[in-house]
PDB file of C-alpha atoms and ligand atoms in Angstrom:
ATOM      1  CA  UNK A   4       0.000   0.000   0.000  1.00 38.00           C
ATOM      2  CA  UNK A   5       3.121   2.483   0.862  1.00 38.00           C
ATOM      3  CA  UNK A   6       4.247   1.965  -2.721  1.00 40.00           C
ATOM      4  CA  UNK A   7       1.194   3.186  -4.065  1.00 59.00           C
ATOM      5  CA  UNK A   8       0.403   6.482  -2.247  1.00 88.00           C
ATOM      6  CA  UNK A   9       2.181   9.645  -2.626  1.00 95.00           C
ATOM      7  CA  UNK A  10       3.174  12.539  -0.190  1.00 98.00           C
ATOM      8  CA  UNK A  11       0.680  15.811  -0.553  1.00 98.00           C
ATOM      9  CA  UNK A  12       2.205  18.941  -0.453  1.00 98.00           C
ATOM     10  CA  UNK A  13       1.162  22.451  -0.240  1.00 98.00           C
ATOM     11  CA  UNK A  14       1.652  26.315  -0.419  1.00 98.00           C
ATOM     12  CA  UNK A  15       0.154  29.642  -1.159  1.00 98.00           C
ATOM     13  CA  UNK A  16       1.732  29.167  -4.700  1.00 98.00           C
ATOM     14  CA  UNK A  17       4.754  28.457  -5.572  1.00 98.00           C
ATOM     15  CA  UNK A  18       7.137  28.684  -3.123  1.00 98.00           C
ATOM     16  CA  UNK A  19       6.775  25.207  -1.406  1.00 98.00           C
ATOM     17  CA  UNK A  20       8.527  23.866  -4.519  1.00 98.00           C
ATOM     18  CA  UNK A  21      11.843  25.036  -2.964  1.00 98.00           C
ATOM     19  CA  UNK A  22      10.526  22.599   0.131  1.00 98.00           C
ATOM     20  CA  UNK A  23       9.977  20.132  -2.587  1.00 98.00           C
ATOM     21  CA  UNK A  24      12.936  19.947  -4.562  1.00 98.00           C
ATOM     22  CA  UNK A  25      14.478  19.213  -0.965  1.00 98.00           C
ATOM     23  CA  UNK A  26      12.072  16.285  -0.606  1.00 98.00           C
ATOM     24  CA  UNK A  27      12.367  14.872  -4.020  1.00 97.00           C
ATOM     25  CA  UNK A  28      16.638  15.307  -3.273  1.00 97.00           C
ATOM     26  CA  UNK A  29      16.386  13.198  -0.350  1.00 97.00           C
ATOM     27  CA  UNK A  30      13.551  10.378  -1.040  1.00 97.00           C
ATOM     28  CA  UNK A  31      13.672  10.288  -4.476  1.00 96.00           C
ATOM     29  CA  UNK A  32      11.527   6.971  -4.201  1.00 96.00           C
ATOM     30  CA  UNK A  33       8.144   9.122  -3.184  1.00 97.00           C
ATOM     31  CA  UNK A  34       6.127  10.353  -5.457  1.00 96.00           C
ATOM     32  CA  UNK A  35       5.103  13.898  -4.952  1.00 97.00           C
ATOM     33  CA  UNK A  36       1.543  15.885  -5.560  1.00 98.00           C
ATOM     34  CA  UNK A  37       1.928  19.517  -5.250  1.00 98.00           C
ATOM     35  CA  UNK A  38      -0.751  22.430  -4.798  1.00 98.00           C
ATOM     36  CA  UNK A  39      -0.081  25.732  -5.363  1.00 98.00           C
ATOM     37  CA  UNK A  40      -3.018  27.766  -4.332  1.00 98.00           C
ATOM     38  CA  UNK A  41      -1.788  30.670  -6.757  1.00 97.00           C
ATOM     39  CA  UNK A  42      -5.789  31.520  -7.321  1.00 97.00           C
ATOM     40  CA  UNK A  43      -5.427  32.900  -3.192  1.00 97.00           C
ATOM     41  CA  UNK A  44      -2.018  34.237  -2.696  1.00 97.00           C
ATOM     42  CA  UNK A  45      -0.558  35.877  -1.074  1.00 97.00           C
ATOM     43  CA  UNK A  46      -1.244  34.562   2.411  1.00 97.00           C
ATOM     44  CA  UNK A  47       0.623  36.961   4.338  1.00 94.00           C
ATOM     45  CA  UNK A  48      -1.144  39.613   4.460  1.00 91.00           C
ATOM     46  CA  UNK A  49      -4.615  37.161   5.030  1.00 95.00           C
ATOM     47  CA  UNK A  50      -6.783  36.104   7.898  1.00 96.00           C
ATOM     48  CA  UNK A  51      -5.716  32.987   9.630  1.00 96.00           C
ATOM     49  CA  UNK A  52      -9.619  31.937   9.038  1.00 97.00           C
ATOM     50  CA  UNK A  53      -8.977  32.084   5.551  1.00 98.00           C
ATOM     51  CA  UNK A  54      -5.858  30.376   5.135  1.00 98.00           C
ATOM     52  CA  UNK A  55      -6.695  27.855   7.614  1.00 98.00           C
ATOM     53  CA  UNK A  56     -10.413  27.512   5.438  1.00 98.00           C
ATOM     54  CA  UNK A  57      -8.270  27.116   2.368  1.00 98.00           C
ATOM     55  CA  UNK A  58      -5.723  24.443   4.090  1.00 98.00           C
ATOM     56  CA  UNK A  59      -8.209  22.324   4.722  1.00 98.00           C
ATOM     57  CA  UNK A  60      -9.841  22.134   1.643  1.00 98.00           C
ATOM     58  CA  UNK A  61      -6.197  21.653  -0.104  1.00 98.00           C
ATOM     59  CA  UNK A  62      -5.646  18.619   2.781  1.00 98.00           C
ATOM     60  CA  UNK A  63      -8.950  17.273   1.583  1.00 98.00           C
ATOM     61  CA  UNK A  64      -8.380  17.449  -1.678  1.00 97.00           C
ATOM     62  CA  UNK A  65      -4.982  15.859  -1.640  1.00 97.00           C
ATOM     63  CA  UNK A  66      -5.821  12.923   0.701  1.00 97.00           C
ATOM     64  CA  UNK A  67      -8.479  11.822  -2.245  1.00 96.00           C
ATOM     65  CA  UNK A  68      -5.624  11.592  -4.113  1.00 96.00           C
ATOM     66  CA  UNK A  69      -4.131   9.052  -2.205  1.00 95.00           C
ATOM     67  CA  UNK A  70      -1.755  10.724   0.221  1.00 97.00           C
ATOM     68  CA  UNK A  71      -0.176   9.024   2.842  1.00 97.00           C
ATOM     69  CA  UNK A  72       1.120  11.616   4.380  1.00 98.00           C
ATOM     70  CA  UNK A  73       0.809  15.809   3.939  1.00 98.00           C
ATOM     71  CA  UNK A  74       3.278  18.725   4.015  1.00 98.00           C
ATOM     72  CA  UNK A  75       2.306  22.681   4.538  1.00 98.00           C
ATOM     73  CA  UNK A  76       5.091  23.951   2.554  1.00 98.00           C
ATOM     74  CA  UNK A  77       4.638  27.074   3.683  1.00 98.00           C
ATOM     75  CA  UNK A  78       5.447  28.960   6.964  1.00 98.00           C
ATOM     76  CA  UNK A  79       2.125  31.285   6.749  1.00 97.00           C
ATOM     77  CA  UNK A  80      -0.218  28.455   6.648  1.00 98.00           C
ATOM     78  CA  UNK A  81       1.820  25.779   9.584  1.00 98.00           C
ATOM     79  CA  UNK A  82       1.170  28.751  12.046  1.00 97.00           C
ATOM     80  CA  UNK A  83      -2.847  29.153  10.771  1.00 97.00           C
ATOM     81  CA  UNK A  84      -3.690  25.944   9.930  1.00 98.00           C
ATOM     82  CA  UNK A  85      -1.110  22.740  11.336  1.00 98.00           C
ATOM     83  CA  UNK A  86      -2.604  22.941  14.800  1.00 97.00           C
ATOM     84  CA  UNK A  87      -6.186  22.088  13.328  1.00 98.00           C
ATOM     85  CA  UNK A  88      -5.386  19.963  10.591  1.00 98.00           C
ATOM     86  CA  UNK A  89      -3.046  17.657  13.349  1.00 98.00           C
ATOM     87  CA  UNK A  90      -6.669  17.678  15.533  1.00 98.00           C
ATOM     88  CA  UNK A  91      -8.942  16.896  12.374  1.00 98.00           C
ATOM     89  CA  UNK A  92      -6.069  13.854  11.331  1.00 98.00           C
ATOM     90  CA  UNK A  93      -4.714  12.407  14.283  1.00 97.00           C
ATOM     91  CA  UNK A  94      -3.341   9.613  12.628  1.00 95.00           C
ATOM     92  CA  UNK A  95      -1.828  10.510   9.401  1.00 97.00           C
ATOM     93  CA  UNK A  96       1.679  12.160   9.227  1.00 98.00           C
ATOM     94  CA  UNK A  97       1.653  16.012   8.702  1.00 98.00           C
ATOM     95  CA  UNK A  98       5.169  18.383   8.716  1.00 98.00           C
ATOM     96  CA  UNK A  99       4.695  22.093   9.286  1.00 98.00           C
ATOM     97  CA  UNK A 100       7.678  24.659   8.808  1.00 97.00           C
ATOM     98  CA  UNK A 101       8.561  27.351  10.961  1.00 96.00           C
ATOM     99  CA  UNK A 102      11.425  30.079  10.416  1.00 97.00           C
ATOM    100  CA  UNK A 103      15.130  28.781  11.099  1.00 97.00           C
ATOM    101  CA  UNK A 104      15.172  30.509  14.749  1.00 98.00           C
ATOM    102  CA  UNK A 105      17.275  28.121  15.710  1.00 96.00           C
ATOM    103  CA  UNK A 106      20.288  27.281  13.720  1.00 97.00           C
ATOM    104  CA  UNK A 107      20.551  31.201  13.172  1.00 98.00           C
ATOM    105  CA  UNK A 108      20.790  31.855  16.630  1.00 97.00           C
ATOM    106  CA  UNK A 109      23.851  28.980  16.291  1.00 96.00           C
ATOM    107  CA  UNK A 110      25.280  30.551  13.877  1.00 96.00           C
ATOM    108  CA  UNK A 111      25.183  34.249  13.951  1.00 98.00           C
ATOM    109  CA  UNK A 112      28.552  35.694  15.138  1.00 97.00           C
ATOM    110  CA  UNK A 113      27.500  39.570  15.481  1.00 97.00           C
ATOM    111  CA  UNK A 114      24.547  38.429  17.540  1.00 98.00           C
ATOM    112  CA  UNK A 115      21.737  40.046  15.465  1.00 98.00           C
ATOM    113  CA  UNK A 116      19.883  37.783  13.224  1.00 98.00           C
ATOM    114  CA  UNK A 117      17.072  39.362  10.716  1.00 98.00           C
ATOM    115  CA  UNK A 118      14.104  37.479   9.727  1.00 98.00           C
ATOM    116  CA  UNK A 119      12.377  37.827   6.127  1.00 98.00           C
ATOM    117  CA  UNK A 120       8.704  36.295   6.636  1.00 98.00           C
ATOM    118  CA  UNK A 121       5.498  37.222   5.850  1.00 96.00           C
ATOM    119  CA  UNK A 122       3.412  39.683   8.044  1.00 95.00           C
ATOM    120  CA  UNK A 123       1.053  36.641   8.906  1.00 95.00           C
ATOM    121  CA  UNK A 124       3.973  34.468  10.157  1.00 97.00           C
ATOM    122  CA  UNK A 125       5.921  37.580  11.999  1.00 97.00           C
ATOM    123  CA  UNK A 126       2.917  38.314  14.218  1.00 95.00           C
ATOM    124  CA  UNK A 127       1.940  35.151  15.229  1.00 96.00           C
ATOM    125  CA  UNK A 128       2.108  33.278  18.763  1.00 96.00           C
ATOM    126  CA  UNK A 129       3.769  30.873  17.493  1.00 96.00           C
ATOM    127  CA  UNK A 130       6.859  32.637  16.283  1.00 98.00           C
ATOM    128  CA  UNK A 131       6.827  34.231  19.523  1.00 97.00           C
ATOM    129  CA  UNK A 132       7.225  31.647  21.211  1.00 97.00           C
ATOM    130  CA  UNK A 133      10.250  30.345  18.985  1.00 97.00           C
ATOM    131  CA  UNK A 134      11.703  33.661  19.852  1.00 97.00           C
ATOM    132  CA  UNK A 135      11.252  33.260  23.530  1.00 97.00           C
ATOM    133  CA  UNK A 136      13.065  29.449  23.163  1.00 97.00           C
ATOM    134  CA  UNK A 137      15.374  29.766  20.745  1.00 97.00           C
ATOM    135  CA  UNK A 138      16.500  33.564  20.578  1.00 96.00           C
ATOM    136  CA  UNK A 139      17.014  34.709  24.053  1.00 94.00           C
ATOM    137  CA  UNK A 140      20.863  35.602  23.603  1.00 94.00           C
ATOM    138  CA  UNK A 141      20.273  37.344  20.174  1.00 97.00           C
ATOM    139  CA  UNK A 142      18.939  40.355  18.688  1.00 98.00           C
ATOM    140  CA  UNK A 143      16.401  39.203  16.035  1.00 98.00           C
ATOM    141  CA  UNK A 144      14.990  41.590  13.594  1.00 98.00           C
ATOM    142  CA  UNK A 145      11.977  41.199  11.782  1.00 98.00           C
ATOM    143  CA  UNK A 146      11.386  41.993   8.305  1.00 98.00           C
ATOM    144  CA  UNK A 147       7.903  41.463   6.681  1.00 97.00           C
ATOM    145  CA  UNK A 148       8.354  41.615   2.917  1.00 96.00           C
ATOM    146  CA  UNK A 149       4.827  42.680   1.063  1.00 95.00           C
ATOM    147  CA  UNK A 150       4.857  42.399  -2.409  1.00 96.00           C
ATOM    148  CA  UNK A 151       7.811  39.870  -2.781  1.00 96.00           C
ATOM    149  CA  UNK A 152       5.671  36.637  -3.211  1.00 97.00           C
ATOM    150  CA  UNK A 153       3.929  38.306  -5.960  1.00 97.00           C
ATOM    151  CA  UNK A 154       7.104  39.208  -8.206  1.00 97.00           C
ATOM    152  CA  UNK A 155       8.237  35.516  -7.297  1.00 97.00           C
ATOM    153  CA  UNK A 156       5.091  34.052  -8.607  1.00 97.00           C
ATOM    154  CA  UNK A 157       5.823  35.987 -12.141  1.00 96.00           C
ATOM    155  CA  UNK A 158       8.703  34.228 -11.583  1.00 96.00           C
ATOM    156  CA  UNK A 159      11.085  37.677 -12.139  1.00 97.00           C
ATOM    157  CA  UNK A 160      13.792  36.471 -10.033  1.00 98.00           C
ATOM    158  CA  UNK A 161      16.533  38.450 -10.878  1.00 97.00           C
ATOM    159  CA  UNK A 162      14.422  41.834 -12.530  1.00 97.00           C
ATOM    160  CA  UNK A 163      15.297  45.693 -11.560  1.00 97.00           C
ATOM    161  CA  UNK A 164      11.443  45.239  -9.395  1.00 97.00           C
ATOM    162  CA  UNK A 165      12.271  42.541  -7.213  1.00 98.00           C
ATOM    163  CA  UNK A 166      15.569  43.595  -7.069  1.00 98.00           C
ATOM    164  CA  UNK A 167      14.799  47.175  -5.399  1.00 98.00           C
ATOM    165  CA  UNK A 168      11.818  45.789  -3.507  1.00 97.00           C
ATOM    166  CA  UNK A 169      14.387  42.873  -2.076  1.00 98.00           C
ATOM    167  CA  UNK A 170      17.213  45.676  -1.355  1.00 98.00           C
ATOM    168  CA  UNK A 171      14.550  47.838   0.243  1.00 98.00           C
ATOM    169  CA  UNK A 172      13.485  45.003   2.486  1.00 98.00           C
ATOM    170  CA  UNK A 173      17.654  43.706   3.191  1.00 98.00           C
ATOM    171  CA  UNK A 174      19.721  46.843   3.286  1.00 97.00           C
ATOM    172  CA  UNK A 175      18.420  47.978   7.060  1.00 97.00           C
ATOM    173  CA  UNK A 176      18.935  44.335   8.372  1.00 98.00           C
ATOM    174  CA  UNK A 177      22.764  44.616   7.066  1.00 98.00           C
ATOM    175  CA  UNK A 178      22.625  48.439   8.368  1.00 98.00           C
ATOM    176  CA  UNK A 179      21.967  46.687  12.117  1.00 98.00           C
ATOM    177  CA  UNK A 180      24.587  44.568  11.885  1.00 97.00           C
ATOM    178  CA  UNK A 181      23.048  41.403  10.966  1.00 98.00           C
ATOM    179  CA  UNK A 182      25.385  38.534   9.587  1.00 98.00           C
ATOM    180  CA  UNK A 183      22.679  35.781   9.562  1.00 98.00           C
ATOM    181  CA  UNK A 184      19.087  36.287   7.251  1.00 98.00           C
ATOM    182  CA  UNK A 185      16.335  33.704   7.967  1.00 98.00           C
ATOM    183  CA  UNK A 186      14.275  33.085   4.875  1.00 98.00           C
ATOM    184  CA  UNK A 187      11.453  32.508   6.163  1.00 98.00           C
ATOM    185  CA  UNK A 188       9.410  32.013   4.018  1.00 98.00           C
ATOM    186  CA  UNK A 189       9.258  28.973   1.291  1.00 98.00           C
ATOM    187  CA  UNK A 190       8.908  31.975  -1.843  1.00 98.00           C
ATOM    188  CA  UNK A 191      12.573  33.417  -0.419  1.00 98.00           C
ATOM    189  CA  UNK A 192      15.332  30.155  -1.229  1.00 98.00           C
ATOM    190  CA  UNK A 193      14.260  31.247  -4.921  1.00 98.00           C
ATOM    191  CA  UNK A 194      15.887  34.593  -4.839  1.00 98.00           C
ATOM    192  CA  UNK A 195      19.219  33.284  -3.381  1.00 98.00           C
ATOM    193  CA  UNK A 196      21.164  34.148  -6.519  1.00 98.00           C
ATOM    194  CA  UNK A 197      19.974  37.606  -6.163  1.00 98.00           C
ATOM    195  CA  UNK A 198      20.666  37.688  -2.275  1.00 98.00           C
ATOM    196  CA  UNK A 199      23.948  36.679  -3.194  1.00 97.00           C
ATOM    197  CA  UNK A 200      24.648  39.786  -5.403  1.00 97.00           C
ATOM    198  CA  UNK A 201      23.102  42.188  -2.931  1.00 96.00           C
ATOM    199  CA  UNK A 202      24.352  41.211   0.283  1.00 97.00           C
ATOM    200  CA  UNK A 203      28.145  40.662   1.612  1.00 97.00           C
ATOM    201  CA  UNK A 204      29.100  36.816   1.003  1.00 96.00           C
ATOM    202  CA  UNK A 205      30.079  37.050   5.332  1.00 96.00           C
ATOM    203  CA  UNK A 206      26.432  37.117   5.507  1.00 98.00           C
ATOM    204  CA  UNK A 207      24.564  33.387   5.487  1.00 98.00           C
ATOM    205  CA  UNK A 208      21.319  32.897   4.361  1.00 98.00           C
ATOM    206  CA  UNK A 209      19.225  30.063   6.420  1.00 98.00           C
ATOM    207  CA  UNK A 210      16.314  28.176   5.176  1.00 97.00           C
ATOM    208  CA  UNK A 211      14.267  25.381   6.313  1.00 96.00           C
ATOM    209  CA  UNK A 212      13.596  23.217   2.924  1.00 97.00           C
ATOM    210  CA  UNK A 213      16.223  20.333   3.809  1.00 97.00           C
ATOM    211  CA  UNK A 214      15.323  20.333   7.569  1.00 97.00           C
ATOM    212  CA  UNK A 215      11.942  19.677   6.431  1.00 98.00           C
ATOM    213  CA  UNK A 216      12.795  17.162   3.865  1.00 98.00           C
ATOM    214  CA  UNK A 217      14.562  15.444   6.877  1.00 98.00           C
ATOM    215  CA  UNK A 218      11.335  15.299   9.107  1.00 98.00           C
ATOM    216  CA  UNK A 219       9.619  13.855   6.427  1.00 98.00           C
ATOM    217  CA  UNK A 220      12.100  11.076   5.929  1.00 98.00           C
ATOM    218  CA  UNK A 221      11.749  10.751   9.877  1.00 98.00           C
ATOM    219  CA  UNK A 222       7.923  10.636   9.962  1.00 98.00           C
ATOM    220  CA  UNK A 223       6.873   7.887   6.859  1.00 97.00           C
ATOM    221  CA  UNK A 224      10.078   5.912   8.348  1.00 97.00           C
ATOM    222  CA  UNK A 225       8.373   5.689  12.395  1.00 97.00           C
ATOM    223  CA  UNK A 226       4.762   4.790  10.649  1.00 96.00           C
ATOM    224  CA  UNK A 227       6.601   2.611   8.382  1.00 96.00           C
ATOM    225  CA  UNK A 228       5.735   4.081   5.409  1.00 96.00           C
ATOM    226  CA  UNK A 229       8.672   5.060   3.124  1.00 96.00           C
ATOM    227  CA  UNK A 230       8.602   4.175  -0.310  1.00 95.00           C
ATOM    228  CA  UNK A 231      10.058   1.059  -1.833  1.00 91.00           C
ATOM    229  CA  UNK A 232       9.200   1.018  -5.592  1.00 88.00           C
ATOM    230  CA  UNK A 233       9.890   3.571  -8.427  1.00 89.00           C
ATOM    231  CA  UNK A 234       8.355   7.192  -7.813  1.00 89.00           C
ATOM    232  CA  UNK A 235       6.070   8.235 -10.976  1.00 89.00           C
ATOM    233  CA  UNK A 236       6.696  12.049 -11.721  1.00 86.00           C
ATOM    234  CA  UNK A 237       5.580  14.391  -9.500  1.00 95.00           C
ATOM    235  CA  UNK A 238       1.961  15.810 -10.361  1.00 97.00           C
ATOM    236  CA  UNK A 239       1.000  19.814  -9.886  1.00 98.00           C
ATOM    237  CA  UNK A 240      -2.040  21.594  -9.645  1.00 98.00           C
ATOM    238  CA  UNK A 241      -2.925  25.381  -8.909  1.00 98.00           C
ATOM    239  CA  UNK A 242      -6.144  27.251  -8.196  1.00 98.00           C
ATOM    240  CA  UNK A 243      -4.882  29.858 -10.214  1.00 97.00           C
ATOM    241  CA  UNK A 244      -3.622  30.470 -13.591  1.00 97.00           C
ATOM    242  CA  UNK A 245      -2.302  26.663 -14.486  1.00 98.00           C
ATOM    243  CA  UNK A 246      -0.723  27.712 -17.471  1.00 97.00           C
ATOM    244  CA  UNK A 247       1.642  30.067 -15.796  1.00 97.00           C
ATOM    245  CA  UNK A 248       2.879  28.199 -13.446  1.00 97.00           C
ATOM    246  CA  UNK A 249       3.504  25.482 -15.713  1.00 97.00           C
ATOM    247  CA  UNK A 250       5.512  28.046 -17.327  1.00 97.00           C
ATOM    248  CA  UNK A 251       8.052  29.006 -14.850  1.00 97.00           C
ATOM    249  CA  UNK A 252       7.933  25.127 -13.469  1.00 97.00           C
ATOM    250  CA  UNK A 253      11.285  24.534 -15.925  1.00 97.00           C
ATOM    251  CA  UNK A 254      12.838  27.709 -13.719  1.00 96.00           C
ATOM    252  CA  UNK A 255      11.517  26.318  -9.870  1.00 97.00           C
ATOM    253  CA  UNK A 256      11.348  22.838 -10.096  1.00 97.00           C
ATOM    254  CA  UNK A 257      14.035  21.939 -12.841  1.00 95.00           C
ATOM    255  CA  UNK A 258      12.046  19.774 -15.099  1.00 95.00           C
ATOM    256  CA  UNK A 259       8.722  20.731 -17.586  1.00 95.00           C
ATOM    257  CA  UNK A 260       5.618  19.144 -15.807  1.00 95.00           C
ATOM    258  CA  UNK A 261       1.892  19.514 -16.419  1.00 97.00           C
ATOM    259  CA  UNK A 262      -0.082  21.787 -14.250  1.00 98.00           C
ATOM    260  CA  UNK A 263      -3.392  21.199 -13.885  1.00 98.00           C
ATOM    261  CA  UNK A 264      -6.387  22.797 -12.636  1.00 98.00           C
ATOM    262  CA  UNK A 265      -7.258  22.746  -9.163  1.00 98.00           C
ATOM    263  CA  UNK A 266     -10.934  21.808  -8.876  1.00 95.00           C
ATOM    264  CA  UNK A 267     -13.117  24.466  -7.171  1.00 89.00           C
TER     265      UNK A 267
HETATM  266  N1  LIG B 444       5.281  30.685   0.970  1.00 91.40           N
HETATM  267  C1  LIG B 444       4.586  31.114   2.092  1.00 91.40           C
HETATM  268  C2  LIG B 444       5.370  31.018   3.392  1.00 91.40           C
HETATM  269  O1  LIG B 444       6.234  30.194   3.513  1.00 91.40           O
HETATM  270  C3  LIG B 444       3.643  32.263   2.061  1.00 91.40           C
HETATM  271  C4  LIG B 444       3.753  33.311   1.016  1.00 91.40           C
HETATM  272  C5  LIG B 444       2.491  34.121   0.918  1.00 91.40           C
HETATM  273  O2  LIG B 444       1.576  33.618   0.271  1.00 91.40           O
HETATM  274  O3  LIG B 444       2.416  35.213   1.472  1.00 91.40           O
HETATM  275  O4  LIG B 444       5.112  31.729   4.319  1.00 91.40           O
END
C-alpha cells in the first residue's frame, strides 16, 4: 500500500517547490503531488480563518488523491492551519515549517539575526514563542516583505522590481549589523542568486527546505511508510492560472511538468 500512495504537499503558490525539490533530493523513491493555491495568494497579508479555510480544503483534496502523508510547505499556513489539521487527522503524518530561529541563533557571530517572513507568520504566537526558546541571547529583527511573493510568482527572479523591492526590504537588516538572514518564508530560497549579489558573502542565508525534507524522511520511516518502488513524476495543480505556473515550473522545479487545474 506504501508503494502506491504519494506525499501531498502544499503552499500559497509556488514557493513550497523550494521545500519540494528538498524532498524529491532526499527520497527520491516518493512520489510527490503539489498544490499551489496561486488563485489565493498571497497569504501573508490574510486572515488565519482564511488560510486555515483554504488548508483544509487543499488537505482534503490531496488525501483523495491518495496521500499518505501531507506537508504545509509554507510557513504562513503551519502557524494558521497545522494545529487544526493535526486535531482533524490524528493519525496521518503532517510536517509544518517554521522560520530557522534556531540554527541562526547557532550561527550568527555579530549576535543580530534578521528574519524575512510574511506579516502573517511575523505576528503570530507561534513565532513568539520560537523567539522566547530559541533567541534569548540574540537580537532578532523582523522583516515582513509585502509584495515579494507576488514578483516571485511571475517568476522575475533576478528583474530591476524585485531587485529594489528585495534591497529595500535587506539593506536595514545589514545596516543593524546582521550577519545571519532567515528566509522565512518557502517563496525566499528562490531569490538566493539575487541575495547573493546584494548582500556581503560574510552574511549566510538560512532556510528550512532540507530540515523539512529530513522530518519527512523521519515521519513515513516511524509509521513505516517510506517508499520502496519507483516514484512516478511528480503531479502539480494550482487554483490559479495553471498555465503560468507550468511556465516558470522549468525555472523552480528543474524539469517541464503539467499543471493542472485545481478543482473548485
Ligand atoms: N510561501 C509562504 C510562506 O512560507 C507564504 C507566502 C504568501 O503567500 O504570502 O510563508
Amino acid at each position: 500500500m506504501a508503494e502506491a500512495a504519494t506525499i501531498g504537499v502544499f503552499d500559497s503558490g509556488v514557493g513550497g517547490l523550494s521545500v519540494l525539490r528538498e524532498i524529491r533530493t532526499l527520497l527520491p523513491r516518493e512520489s510527490l503531488l503539489y498544490v499551489a493555491d496561486s488563485g489565493h495568494v498571497p497569504y501573508g497579508e490574510k486572515s488565519a480563518d482564511f488560510i486555515r479555510e483554504r488548508s483544509h480544503q487543499i488537505a482534503e483534496f490531496l488525501l483523495g488523491q491518495g496521500a499518505k502523508a501531507l506537508v504545509l510547505a509554507c510557513n504562513t499556513a503551519t502557524v494558521a492551519a497545522v494545529a487544526d489539521l493535526r486535531e482533524r487527522y490524528p493519525q496521518l503524518p503532517i510536517v509544518g515549517m517554521e522560520p530557522a530561529v534556531k540554527p541562526a541563533a547557532a550561527a550568527t557571530r555579530s549576535g543580530v539575526v534578521g528574519v524575512l517572513a510574511t506579516t502573517g507568520t511575523l505576528r503570530s504566537a507561534k513565532f513568539a514563542a520560537l523567539l522566547d526558546r530559541f533567541a534569548a541571547d540574540v537580537r532578532v529583527i523582523t522583516q515582513p516583505c509585502p509584495g515579494l511573493v507576488e514578483r516571485i510568482e511571475a517568476g522575475d527572479l533576478m528583474g530591476a522590481l524585485t531587485r529594489e523591492l528585495l534591497m529595500g526590504y535587506v539593506e536595514p537588516l545589514l545596516a543593524e549589523g546582521c550577519d545571519t538572514l532567515i528566509l522565512g518564508c518557502t517563496h525566499y530560497p528562490f531569490l538566493r542568486p539575487l541575495l547573493h549579489e546584494l548582500v556581503p558573502d560574510s552574511v549566510s542565508l538560512i532556510d528550512t527546505g532540507a530540515a523539512v525534507a529530513r522530518q519527512v524522511q523521519r515521519l513515513l520511516d516511524a509509521h513505516d511508510l517510506l517508499a520502496e518502488g519507483e516514484a512516478v513524476a511528480c503531479r502539480f495543480w494550482s487554483s490559479g492560472d495553471a498555465a503560468a505556473m507550468q511556465r516558470i515550473l522549468p525555472t523552480l522545479w528543474g524539469e517541464f511538468g503539467r499543471v493542472e487545474k485545481l478543482p473548485d
